Structures are given as C-alpha cells and as structure tokens.
C-alpha cells in the first residue's frame, strides 16, 4: 500500500517576535508542531495495520488479498476443526484456491498429513507451492470431473471457495465425489450472499463469477443429492467456536461421507 506524503508543515513564528518572542508566541508555535507530530503517529499506526503489520496474522490471511476469503478462513479455523473432528484430522484433503497455503498450515500441525487440490491453474506460485506440487502434495485438477482418488482416501475433506464457482449442474457431480473420497465427513466453507462481488478476473479465470448462495439454498441442495448433515461435527464445531470466541466470516457446513 502506498504511503500518502505528509503535507509540509506551516511556517511558524512570523509574528515578528524573532528568537526572543514572548511565551505566548512560543506556545502558539509549539501547538501546531505537536498536532503535526501526533497526526503523523496516527498515520503511521494506520498504515502499519493496513499493510498487515500485526505479524502473526499473516499466516491466516489469503495471499490473494481477500479474493478467496474462505480459504483464509480455513487457516484460522484449523484449531476449531481439530476439536470438532479429533482423530479425523490426521489425513486431510483441502480443495480450493490457495490450497498451497492451507496445506502448508495443516502440515505444521502434529500428526497431520495433508494434500490439496487447486481447482484452477496456479499463477505466480512461490517456491513453497512449487515444492508441494512437485512432491504431489498439491495437484491442479478440475473438480467438475471425478477426483483422482480411491473411495475414502482421506479422513476429512475440507472445501473452501471452490463450490461458489460451480453451477448446480456440476455441483450434482462434484459434491457426491467429495463425499466419496472422504471417510469421516466434509467441511464446506462458502461465502455469504452479502459477500457477492463479480470480478472480471474471476470470469476470465473460472468461466463465471462466484455465486454466493444462502444457507437455506445449500440445505435444500444437500437434501436433493442425498447428503446428510454431520450433526455431531456441527455441534462440536459450534461448541469449540463459542469457547474459543471464534466468529466465522463464511458459512460452514458439515456433511457426512457416503456409506
């Protein structure tokens, strides 16, 4: 973020008093200087916060500066997911944009193996992401087609942002396939309708703008394709969120795997 240049300060002491002006004149000169210094401090603090100067928060924010809100949300929610799913967090597949960042965060957890699927081509991948792709930990694959995994290959599948770009025609196939490769459930992070924003970059890259759907829409759709809510995981996630003062910025759904 570019810094706005500070306006040059006004010239003081033009009252004709010279170096030996009265105390009243000196006070009137010091006051504007103090205000300029104070304003400068506030400006620096504001710019520091706006540029991510809070340090530890960087890991939990999507690299794409908010384009993929829910992938950043997954990184923040990992401790809550661990409490909700317990041992089911030992072998996790993440599906969605910024998967390299999510997988890297998951791999730093104890006794956790993680893989990822980037649904679209990765642009400007950093060295860490290239390493994950080279190792096979992260793949680039179109989720509109069957995933290259056997049934129940993963204990938990976590999906973020990716479903918002699919029409119901493809969701009919993709969601059951996600349930197929999971053994203990699916956690879906999707945007709220109020977060709807169409971007030209989205249309050119994904073929369509993201479609943010309501909770009621998703609930009805899950029922139509015979996917059931994982009530146990939902309850544990809610309890852990309350205890940890965690307030999700995305809608989160917990579904059962296929029998």
GROMACS .gro file of N, CA, C and O in nm, residues 187-239:
model
  212
  187UNK      N    1  -1.618  -3.078   0.541
  187UNK     CA    2  -1.642  -2.944   0.595
  187UNK      C    3  -1.636  -2.846   0.480
  187UNK      O    4  -1.535  -2.836   0.410
  188UNK      N    5  -1.746  -2.776   0.457
  188UNK     CA    6  -1.756  -2.685   0.343
  188UNK      C    7  -1.760  -2.540   0.393
  188UNK      O    8  -1.843  -2.503   0.475
  189UNK      N    9  -1.667  -2.460   0.342
  189UNK     CA   10  -1.663  -2.317   0.372
  189UNK      C   11  -1.705  -2.242   0.245
  189UNK      O   12  -1.638  -2.253   0.141
  190UNK      N   13  -1.814  -2.168   0.254
  190UNK     CA   14  -1.865  -2.096   0.137
  190UNK      C   15  -1.907  -1.956   0.177
  190UNK      O   16  -1.939  -1.929   0.293
  191UNK      N   17  -1.909  -1.866   0.080
  191UNK     CA   18  -1.937  -1.725   0.109
  191UNK      C   19  -2.083  -1.698   0.139
  191UNK      O   20  -2.173  -1.773   0.099
  192UNK      N   21  -2.106  -1.588   0.209
  192UNK     CA   22  -2.242  -1.540   0.234
  192UNK      C   23  -2.291  -1.462   0.111
  192UNK      O   24  -2.210  -1.404   0.037
  193UNK      N   25  -2.423  -1.459   0.089
  193UNK     CA   26  -2.475  -1.380  -0.024
  193UNK      C   27  -2.434  -1.233  -0.018
  193UNK      O   28  -2.417  -1.169  -0.122
  194UNK      N   29  -2.413  -1.179   0.100
  194UNK     CA   30  -2.374  -1.039   0.114
  194UNK      C   31  -2.231  -1.014   0.068
  194UNK      O   32  -2.189  -0.899   0.051
  195UNK      N   33  -2.153  -1.122   0.046
  195UNK     CA   34  -2.015  -1.108   0.000
  195UNK      C   35  -2.005  -1.115  -0.152
  195UNK      O   36  -1.896  -1.118  -0.207
  196UNK      N   37  -2.121  -1.117  -0.219
  196UNK     CA   38  -2.122  -1.131  -0.364
  196UNK      C   39  -2.052  -1.014  -0.430
  196UNK      O   40  -2.082  -0.898  -0.402
  197UNK      N   41  -1.956  -1.044  -0.516
  197UNK     CA   42  -1.891  -0.939  -0.597
  197UNK      C   43  -1.832  -1.004  -0.721
  197UNK      O   44  -1.747  -1.092  -0.714
  198UNK      N   45  -1.878  -0.960  -0.835
  198UNK     CA   46  -1.831  -1.015  -0.961
  198UNK      C   47  -1.707  -0.940  -1.005
  198UNK      O   48  -1.705  -0.818  -1.006
  199UNK      N   49  -1.605  -1.015  -1.042
  199UNK     CA   50  -1.481  -0.953  -1.087
  199UNK      C   51  -1.447  -1.006  -1.226
  199UNK      O   52  -1.467  -1.124  -1.255
  200UNK      N   53  -1.396  -0.919  -1.311
  200UNK     CA   54  -1.360  -0.959  -1.446
  200UNK      C   55  -1.257  -1.071  -1.443
  200UNK      O   56  -1.263  -1.166  -1.520
  201UNK      N   57  -1.163  -1.063  -1.346
  201UNK     CA   58  -1.060  -1.167  -1.334
  201UNK      C   59  -1.122  -1.303  -1.304
  201UNK      O   60  -1.075  -1.406  -1.353
  202UNK      N   61  -1.228  -1.305  -1.223
  202UNK     CA   62  -1.295  -1.430  -1.192
  202UNK      C   63  -1.354  -1.493  -1.317
  202UNK      O   64  -1.341  -1.613  -1.341
  203UNK      N   65  -1.422  -1.412  -1.397
  203UNK     CA   66  -1.490  -1.464  -1.515
  203UNK      C   67  -1.390  -1.519  -1.614
  203UNK      O   68  -1.410  -1.626  -1.673
  204UNK      N   69  -1.277  -1.450  -1.633
  204UNK     CA   70  -1.177  -1.496  -1.729
  204UNK      C   71  -1.106  -1.621  -1.679
  204UNK      O   72  -1.068  -1.708  -1.757
  205UNK      N   73  -1.087  -1.633  -1.548
  205UNK     CA   74  -1.013  -1.747  -1.493
  205UNK      C   75  -1.103  -1.867  -1.466
  205UNK      O   76  -1.067  -1.981  -1.495
  206UNK      N   77  -1.222  -1.844  -1.409
  206UNK     CA   78  -1.308  -1.953  -1.367
  206UNK      C   79  -1.423  -1.981  -1.463
  206UNK      O   80  -1.496  -2.076  -1.446
  207UNK      N   81  -1.444  -1.893  -1.561
  207UNK     CA   82  -1.552  -1.913  -1.655
  207UNK      C   83  -1.682  -1.850  -1.611
  207UNK      O   84  -1.775  -1.838  -1.690
  208UNK      N   85  -1.689  -1.811  -1.486
  208UNK     CA   86  -1.809  -1.746  -1.433
  208UNK      C   87  -1.775  -1.677  -1.303
  208UNK      O   88  -1.673  -1.708  -1.240
  209UNK      N   89  -1.858  -1.581  -1.265
  209UNK     CA   90  -1.837  -1.513  -1.138
  209UNK      C   91  -1.886  -1.603  -1.025
  209UNK      O   92  -1.967  -1.694  -1.047
  210UNK      N   93  -1.834  -1.580  -0.905
  210UNK     CA   94  -1.878  -1.660  -0.790
  210UNK      C   95  -2.026  -1.634  -0.763
  210UNK      O   96  -2.075  -1.522  -0.776
  211UNK      N   97  -2.097  -1.738  -0.725
  211UNK     CA   98  -2.239  -1.730  -0.691
  211UNK      C   99  -2.253  -1.763  -0.543
  211UNK      O  100  -2.245  -1.879  -0.503
  212UNK      N  101  -2.273  -1.659  -0.461
  212UNK     CA  102  -2.288  -1.681  -0.317
  212UNK      C  103  -2.433  -1.715  -0.286
  212UNK      O  104  -2.523  -1.637  -0.316
  213UNK      N  105  -2.452  -1.831  -0.226
  213UNK     CA  106  -2.588  -1.880  -0.202
  213UNK      C  107  -2.620  -1.879  -0.053
  213UNK      O  108  -2.532  -1.888   0.031
  214UNK      N  109  -2.748  -1.876  -0.022
  214UNK     CA  110  -2.792  -1.870   0.117
  214UNK      C  111  -2.781  -2.006   0.184
  214UNK      O  112  -2.771  -2.110   0.118
  215UNK      N  113  -2.788  -2.003   0.315
  215UNK     CA  114  -2.783  -2.127   0.394
  215UNK      C  115  -2.900  -2.218   0.358
  215UNK      O  116  -2.884  -2.340   0.347
  216UNK      N  117  -3.018  -2.160   0.340
  216UNK     CA  118  -3.137  -2.240   0.306
  216UNK      C  119  -3.121  -2.305   0.169
  216UNK      O  120  -3.165  -2.419   0.148
  217UNK      N  121  -3.059  -2.233   0.076
  217UNK     CA  122  -3.038  -2.291  -0.058
  217UNK      C  123  -2.948  -2.414  -0.047
  217UNK      O  124  -2.977  -2.518  -0.106
  218UNK      N  125  -2.837  -2.400   0.025
  218UNK     CA  126  -2.745  -2.513   0.039
  218UNK      C  127  -2.811  -2.631   0.110
  218UNK      O  128  -2.794  -2.747   0.070
  219UNK      N  129  -2.888  -2.603   0.214
  219UNK     CA  130  -2.953  -2.710   0.289
  219UNK      C  131  -3.047  -2.791   0.199
  219UNK      O  132  -3.048  -2.915   0.203
  220UNK      N  133  -3.124  -2.721   0.117
  220UNK     CA  134  -3.215  -2.789   0.025
  220UNK      C  135  -3.138  -2.868  -0.080
  220UNK      O  136  -3.176  -2.980  -0.115
  221UNK      N  137  -3.027  -2.809  -0.127
  221UNK     CA  138  -2.949  -2.878  -0.231
  221UNK      C  139  -2.884  -3.004  -0.176
  221UNK      O  140  -2.883  -3.108  -0.243
  222UNK      N  141  -2.832  -2.998  -0.054
  222UNK     CA  142  -2.772  -3.117   0.007
  222UNK      C  143  -2.876  -3.229   0.017
  222UNK      O  144  -2.845  -3.346  -0.008
  223UNK      N  145  -2.998  -3.192   0.053
  223UNK     CA  146  -3.104  -3.292   0.067
  223UNK      C  147  -3.139  -3.353  -0.069
  223UNK      O  148  -3.165  -3.474  -0.079
  224UNK      N  149  -3.137  -3.271  -0.174
  224UNK     CA  150  -3.171  -3.319  -0.308
  224UNK      C  151  -3.073  -3.424  -0.358
  224UNK      O  152  -3.111  -3.518  -0.430
  225UNK      N  153  -2.947  -3.412  -0.319
  225UNK     CA  154  -2.845  -3.508  -0.367
  225UNK      C  155  -2.811  -3.610  -0.258
  225UNK      O  156  -2.709  -3.679  -0.264
  226UNK      N  157  -2.898  -3.618  -0.157
  226UNK     CA  158  -2.888  -3.720  -0.052
  226UNK      C  159  -2.760  -3.713   0.031
  226UNK      O  160  -2.702  -3.816   0.068
  227UNK      N  161  -2.716  -3.592   0.060
  227UNK     CA  162  -2.604  -3.573   0.152
  227UNK      C  163  -2.660  -3.524   0.285
  227UNK      O  164  -2.734  -3.425   0.289
  228UNK      N  165  -2.625  -3.593   0.393
  228UNK     CA  166  -2.682  -3.561   0.524
  228UNK      C  167  -2.586  -3.476   0.607
  228UNK      O  168  -2.463  -3.486   0.595
  229UNK      N  169  -2.644  -3.394   0.693
  229UNK     CA  170  -2.563  -3.312   0.784
  229UNK      C  171  -2.493  -3.401   0.886
  229UNK      O  172  -2.551  -3.497   0.938
  230UNK      N  173  -2.371  -3.370   0.915
  230UNK     CA  174  -2.297  -3.438   1.022
  230UNK      C  175  -2.326  -3.363   1.151
  230UNK      O  176  -2.255  -3.270   1.190
  231UNK      N  177  -2.435  -3.403   1.217
  231UNK     CA  178  -2.483  -3.328   1.333
  231UNK      C  179  -2.382  -3.329   1.448
  231UNK      O  180  -2.366  -3.229   1.519
  232UNK      N  181  -2.312  -3.438   1.467
  232UNK     CA  182  -2.215  -3.448   1.575
  232UNK      C  183  -2.101  -3.347   1.553
  232UNK      O  184  -2.063  -3.274   1.645
  233UNK      N  185  -2.048  -3.343   1.430
  233UNK     CA  186  -1.939  -3.250   1.400
  233UNK      C  187  -1.988  -3.105   1.408
  233UNK      O  188  -1.916  -3.017   1.457
  234UNK      N  189  -2.110  -3.081   1.362
  234UNK     CA  190  -2.166  -2.945   1.367
  234UNK      C  191  -2.177  -2.896   1.510
  234UNK      O  192  -2.142  -2.780   1.541
  235UNK      N  193  -2.223  -2.983   1.597
  235UNK     CA  194  -2.240  -2.946   1.738
  235UNK      C  195  -2.104  -2.920   1.804
  235UNK      O  196  -2.086  -2.820   1.876
  236UNK      N  197  -2.008  -3.007   1.780
  236UNK     CA  198  -1.875  -2.991   1.839
  236UNK      C  199  -1.806  -2.864   1.786
  236UNK      O  200  -1.738  -2.793   1.860
  237UNK      N  201  -1.825  -2.837   1.657
  237UNK     CA  202  -1.765  -2.718   1.597
  237UNK      C  203  -1.825  -2.592   1.659
  237UNK      O  204  -1.753  -2.496   1.691
  238UNK      N  205  -1.956  -2.592   1.678
  238UNK     CA  206  -2.023  -2.477   1.738
  238UNK      C  207  -1.977  -2.455   1.882
  238UNK      O  208  -1.951  -2.343   1.925
  239UNK      N  209  -1.966  -2.564   1.958
  239UNK     CA  210  -1.920  -2.554   2.097
  239UNK      C  211  -1.776  -2.502   2.105
  239UNK      O  212  -1.745  -2.415   2.187
   0.00000   0.00000   0.00000
